[in-house]
Amino acid sequence: MDFQSEEPDDMSHTLLVQWTIKPRIAPRPWLACNRCRTVRPFEPSGKTRLNANGRRLDAWLIYRCSGCDSTWNRPIFERRHIRDIDPATLHALQNNDGAWIEKVSFDLDGLRQNAGRIEEFAEVHVEKTILNPAAASSLRVEIVLGLAMKTSLRTERLLSMELGLSRKRIAMLEEAGRVATTPLGRNTLRRSVKDQMRITIDLAGEADRNAILSRAGP
């Protein structure tokens, strides 16, 4: 997409930043709790269970009912021969590795295989890194998105929160052809944030351009 700008189209007039996005709250499956006698959200406990049957292993991620603390074992794999298990995965299971457990907790695709209803949360932490500093004459900001884990947060909401722009204003900039995304697609800004997505916003002529550029960086 070609932008209308007051300066030549080169990187010296573009603030290039990377946003690494990490969800704050793991998705919660809603399951029938025998003790509560109703459907409740279950939360990951941060613990795993590993069971051996000869050379074959079963592994689960333990969840707890938010109402009564009853447990649900979410299958990770069943009757898997030990030789077919990645050594790093086996080590993580044997040691209740927190980082590995967190990654599995945010695995929506895996969770959907065992739960019909899943509650997702849009709260995220955004770590910002400047890849190419802004010059005094910078007219654009280009944002490279990186996902530590999947999130249901919509792209337009992320931009609104982090740049201090209303979603109406973002829509107006998009309609004016001043927002470009890579990869291209219909309604990209209204879809969930994707890993390695690039968003470029033309800020030429915007009175609060410098404030937006400042908010885009750390």
Short mmCIF file of C-alpha atoms in Angstrom, two decimals:
data_model
loop_
_atom_site.label_atom_id
_atom_site.label_comp_id
_atom_site.label_asym_id
_atom_site.label_seq_id
_atom_site.Cartn_x
_atom_site.Cartn_y
_atom_site.Cartn_z
CA MET A 1 0.00 0.00 0.00
CA ASP A 2 1.30 3.44 -0.90
CA PHE A 3 1.06 6.09 1.78
CA GLN A 4 0.66 9.79 1.16
CA SER A 5 3.39 11.54 3.13
CA GLU A 6 5.28 14.76 3.38
CA GLU A 7 8.70 13.09 3.13
CA PRO A 8 10.33 10.44 0.90
CA ASP A 9 9.20 6.88 1.65
CA ASP A 10 12.21 5.36 3.43
CA MET A 11 12.99 3.86 6.82
CA SER A 12 14.58 7.07 8.08
CA HIS A 13 11.05 8.41 8.43
CA THR A 14 9.62 5.27 10.08
CA LEU A 15 9.77 4.22 13.72
CA LEU A 16 10.19 0.44 13.64
CA VAL A 17 9.27 -1.39 16.85
CA GLN A 18 8.62 -4.93 17.95
CA TRP A 19 5.84 -5.78 20.38
CA THR A 20 6.13 -9.13 22.14
CA ILE A 21 2.72 -10.07 23.48
CA LYS A 22 2.16 -12.45 26.36
CA PRO A 23 -1.35 -13.28 27.65
CA ARG A 24 -1.77 -12.80 31.39
CA ILE A 25 -4.57 -15.30 32.16
CA ALA A 26 -4.75 -18.87 30.85
CA PRO A 27 -8.00 -19.96 29.18
CA ARG A 28 -10.41 -21.77 31.50
CA PRO A 29 -12.49 -24.79 30.47
CA TRP A 30 -16.04 -24.92 31.83
CA LEU A 31 -16.79 -28.44 33.03
CA ALA A 32 -19.40 -30.28 35.06
CA CYS A 33 -18.15 -30.43 38.65
CA ASN A 34 -19.46 -33.43 40.56
CA ARG A 35 -18.98 -31.78 43.94
CA CYS A 36 -20.57 -28.44 42.98
CA ARG A 37 -23.25 -30.26 40.93
CA THR A 38 -23.09 -27.59 38.28
CA VAL A 39 -20.84 -26.38 35.46
CA ARG A 40 -17.86 -24.39 36.73
CA PRO A 41 -14.70 -22.86 35.26
CA PHE A 42 -11.55 -24.87 35.98
CA GLU A 43 -8.13 -23.26 36.31
CA PRO A 44 -4.67 -24.77 35.70
CA SER A 45 -3.00 -25.65 38.99
CA GLY A 46 0.53 -25.44 37.63
CA LYS A 47 1.07 -29.14 38.25
CA THR A 48 1.22 -32.26 36.10
CA ARG A 49 0.60 -35.94 36.71
CA LEU A 50 2.66 -38.68 35.09
CA ASN A 51 1.71 -42.36 35.25
CA ALA A 52 3.78 -45.30 33.98
CA ASN A 53 2.45 -48.61 32.72
CA GLY A 54 5.55 -50.56 31.76
CA ARG A 55 7.31 -48.54 29.07
CA ARG A 56 4.20 -46.55 28.24
CA LEU A 57 3.26 -43.30 29.92
CA ASP A 58 0.14 -41.24 30.53
CA ALA A 59 0.45 -37.53 31.26
CA TRP A 60 -2.07 -34.96 32.42
CA LEU A 61 -2.18 -31.28 33.32
CA ILE A 62 -4.09 -30.82 36.57
CA TYR A 63 -6.89 -28.24 36.74
CA ARG A 64 -8.90 -27.18 39.78
CA CYS A 65 -12.53 -26.14 40.05
CA SER A 66 -12.85 -22.44 40.85
CA GLY A 67 -15.72 -23.22 43.22
CA CYS A 68 -14.63 -26.17 45.32
CA ASP A 69 -11.05 -27.07 44.36
CA SER A 70 -12.00 -30.42 42.81
CA THR A 71 -9.53 -31.53 40.17
CA TRP A 72 -9.74 -32.40 36.49
CA ASN A 73 -6.92 -34.12 34.66
CA ARG A 74 -6.51 -32.72 31.17
CA PRO A 75 -4.85 -35.39 28.97
CA ILE A 76 -1.55 -34.44 27.40
CA PHE A 77 -0.94 -37.88 25.97
CA GLU A 78 -2.03 -41.44 26.76
CA ARG A 79 -0.24 -44.79 26.45
CA ARG A 80 2.74 -43.13 24.76
CA HIS A 81 5.86 -45.29 24.57
CA ILE A 82 8.72 -43.61 26.39
CA ARG A 83 10.96 -43.75 23.30
CA ASP A 84 8.39 -41.62 21.40
CA ILE A 85 8.36 -38.81 23.96
CA ASP A 86 10.56 -35.79 23.36
CA PRO A 87 13.27 -35.79 26.10
CA ALA A 88 12.61 -32.12 26.93
CA THR A 89 8.89 -32.85 27.36
CA LEU A 90 9.61 -35.84 29.58
CA HIS A 91 12.02 -33.80 31.70
CA ALA A 92 9.43 -31.02 32.05
CA LEU A 93 6.75 -33.49 33.16
CA GLN A 94 9.02 -35.18 35.65
CA ASN A 95 10.03 -31.84 37.19
CA ASN A 96 6.79 -29.85 36.95
CA ASP A 97 8.61 -27.28 34.81
CA GLY A 98 6.71 -24.01 35.22
CA ALA A 99 7.50 -22.51 31.82
CA TRP A 100 6.50 -25.71 30.00
CA ILE A 101 3.28 -26.04 32.01
CA GLU A 102 2.40 -22.41 31.26
CA LYS A 103 2.87 -23.00 27.54
CA VAL A 104 0.56 -26.03 27.61
CA SER A 105 -2.00 -24.08 29.68
CA PHE A 106 -2.29 -21.53 26.86
CA ASP A 107 -2.57 -24.19 24.14
CA LEU A 108 -6.14 -23.50 23.03
CA ASP A 109 -6.12 -26.07 20.25
CA GLY A 110 -5.14 -28.82 22.67
CA LEU A 111 -7.67 -27.66 25.26
CA ARG A 112 -10.50 -27.68 22.72
CA GLN A 113 -9.96 -31.40 22.22
CA ASN A 114 -11.14 -32.01 25.79
CA ALA A 115 -13.55 -29.18 26.59
CA GLY A 116 -16.51 -27.82 24.65
CA ARG A 117 -16.74 -24.45 26.38
CA ILE A 118 -13.63 -22.38 27.00
CA GLU A 119 -13.41 -18.95 28.60
CA GLU A 120 -10.71 -16.75 27.06
CA PHE A 121 -9.19 -13.54 28.40
CA ALA A 122 -7.86 -10.56 26.45
CA GLU A 123 -5.51 -9.22 29.13
CA VAL A 124 -1.91 -9.17 27.89
CA HIS A 125 1.53 -7.86 28.76
CA VAL A 126 3.31 -6.07 25.91
CA GLU A 127 7.09 -5.80 25.86
CA LYS A 128 8.25 -3.14 23.38
CA THR A 129 11.62 -2.99 21.67
CA ILE A 130 12.83 -0.32 19.23
CA LEU A 131 14.34 -1.86 16.10
CA ASN A 132 14.85 1.43 14.25
CA PRO A 133 14.67 4.67 16.26
CA ALA A 134 12.40 7.51 15.20
CA ALA A 135 13.93 10.61 13.71
CA ALA A 136 12.48 14.01 14.45
CA SER A 137 10.75 13.84 11.07
CA SER A 138 9.30 10.33 11.49
CA LEU A 139 5.90 10.13 9.84
CA ARG A 140 5.07 6.45 10.28
CA VAL A 141 5.22 3.69 12.84
CA GLU A 142 5.73 0.09 11.82
CA ILE A 143 4.93 -2.54 14.45
CA VAL A 144 6.17 -6.13 14.27
CA LEU A 145 4.05 -8.39 16.48
CA GLY A 146 5.42 -11.44 18.23
CA LEU A 147 3.27 -13.83 20.27
CA ALA A 148 4.76 -15.67 23.22
CA MET A 149 1.46 -17.62 23.25
CA LYS A 150 -1.84 -17.41 21.41
CA THR A 151 -4.34 -14.79 22.50
CA SER A 152 -7.93 -13.94 21.61
CA LEU A 153 -7.15 -10.20 21.78
CA ARG A 154 -8.25 -8.41 18.61
CA THR A 155 -5.62 -6.39 16.75
CA GLU A 156 -7.62 -3.16 16.80
CA ARG A 157 -8.04 -3.40 20.56
CA LEU A 158 -4.32 -3.95 21.02
CA LEU A 159 -3.55 -0.84 18.95
CA SER A 160 -6.17 1.15 20.85
CA MET A 161 -4.75 0.18 24.25
CA GLU A 162 -1.09 0.64 23.42
CA LEU A 163 -1.23 3.72 21.16
CA GLY A 164 -3.99 5.59 22.99
CA LEU A 165 -6.20 5.72 19.90
CA SER A 166 -9.92 5.11 19.90
CA ARG A 167 -11.10 2.21 17.78
CA LYS A 168 -13.20 4.69 15.81
CA ARG A 169 -10.09 6.68 14.93
CA ILE A 170 -8.23 3.51 13.95
CA ALA A 171 -11.13 2.59 11.68
CA MET A 172 -11.03 6.06 10.10
CA LEU A 173 -7.28 5.76 9.44
CA GLU A 174 -7.86 2.33 7.93
CA GLU A 175 -10.66 3.60 5.70
CA ALA A 176 -8.39 6.41 4.52
CA GLY A 177 -5.78 3.85 3.44
CA ARG A 178 -3.32 4.89 6.12
CA VAL A 179 -3.08 1.53 7.87
CA ALA A 180 -1.35 -1.39 6.16
CA THR A 181 -0.99 -4.94 7.46
CA THR A 182 1.19 -7.85 6.45
CA PRO A 183 -0.11 -10.37 5.65
CA LEU A 184 -3.05 -8.73 3.92
CA GLY A 185 -6.61 -9.85 4.57
CA ARG A 186 -10.17 -8.68 5.00
CA ASN A 187 -11.03 -7.34 8.46
CA THR A 188 -7.49 -8.09 9.66
CA LEU A 189 -7.67 -5.51 12.43
CA ARG A 190 -10.87 -7.06 13.74
CA ARG A 191 -9.30 -10.49 14.04
CA SER A 192 -7.10 -11.93 16.77
CA VAL A 193 -3.48 -10.84 16.91
CA LYS A 194 -1.24 -13.10 14.83
CA ASP A 195 2.41 -13.92 15.30
CA GLN A 196 4.77 -12.09 12.90
CA MET A 197 2.04 -9.69 11.75
CA ARG A 198 3.29 -6.25 10.67
CA ILE A 199 1.21 -3.11 11.00
CA THR A 200 2.22 0.23 9.48
CA ILE A 201 0.37 3.43 10.32
CA ASP A 202 0.85 6.67 8.41
CA LEU A 203 0.81 9.52 10.93
CA ALA A 204 1.61 12.39 8.55
CA GLY A 205 -0.49 15.42 9.42
CA GLU A 206 -1.68 13.99 12.76
CA ALA A 207 -1.41 16.64 15.49
CA ASP A 208 -0.55 14.03 18.13
CA ARG A 209 1.95 12.18 15.94
CA ASN A 210 4.84 12.50 18.39
CA ALA A 211 2.70 11.31 21.30
CA ILE A 212 1.65 8.21 19.31
CA LEU A 213 5.26 7.50 18.33
CA SER A 214 6.26 7.81 21.98
CA ARG A 215 3.59 5.35 23.12
CA ALA A 216 4.62 2.86 20.43
CA GLY A 217 8.04 2.42 22.02
CA PRO A 218 9.19 1.33 25.47
#
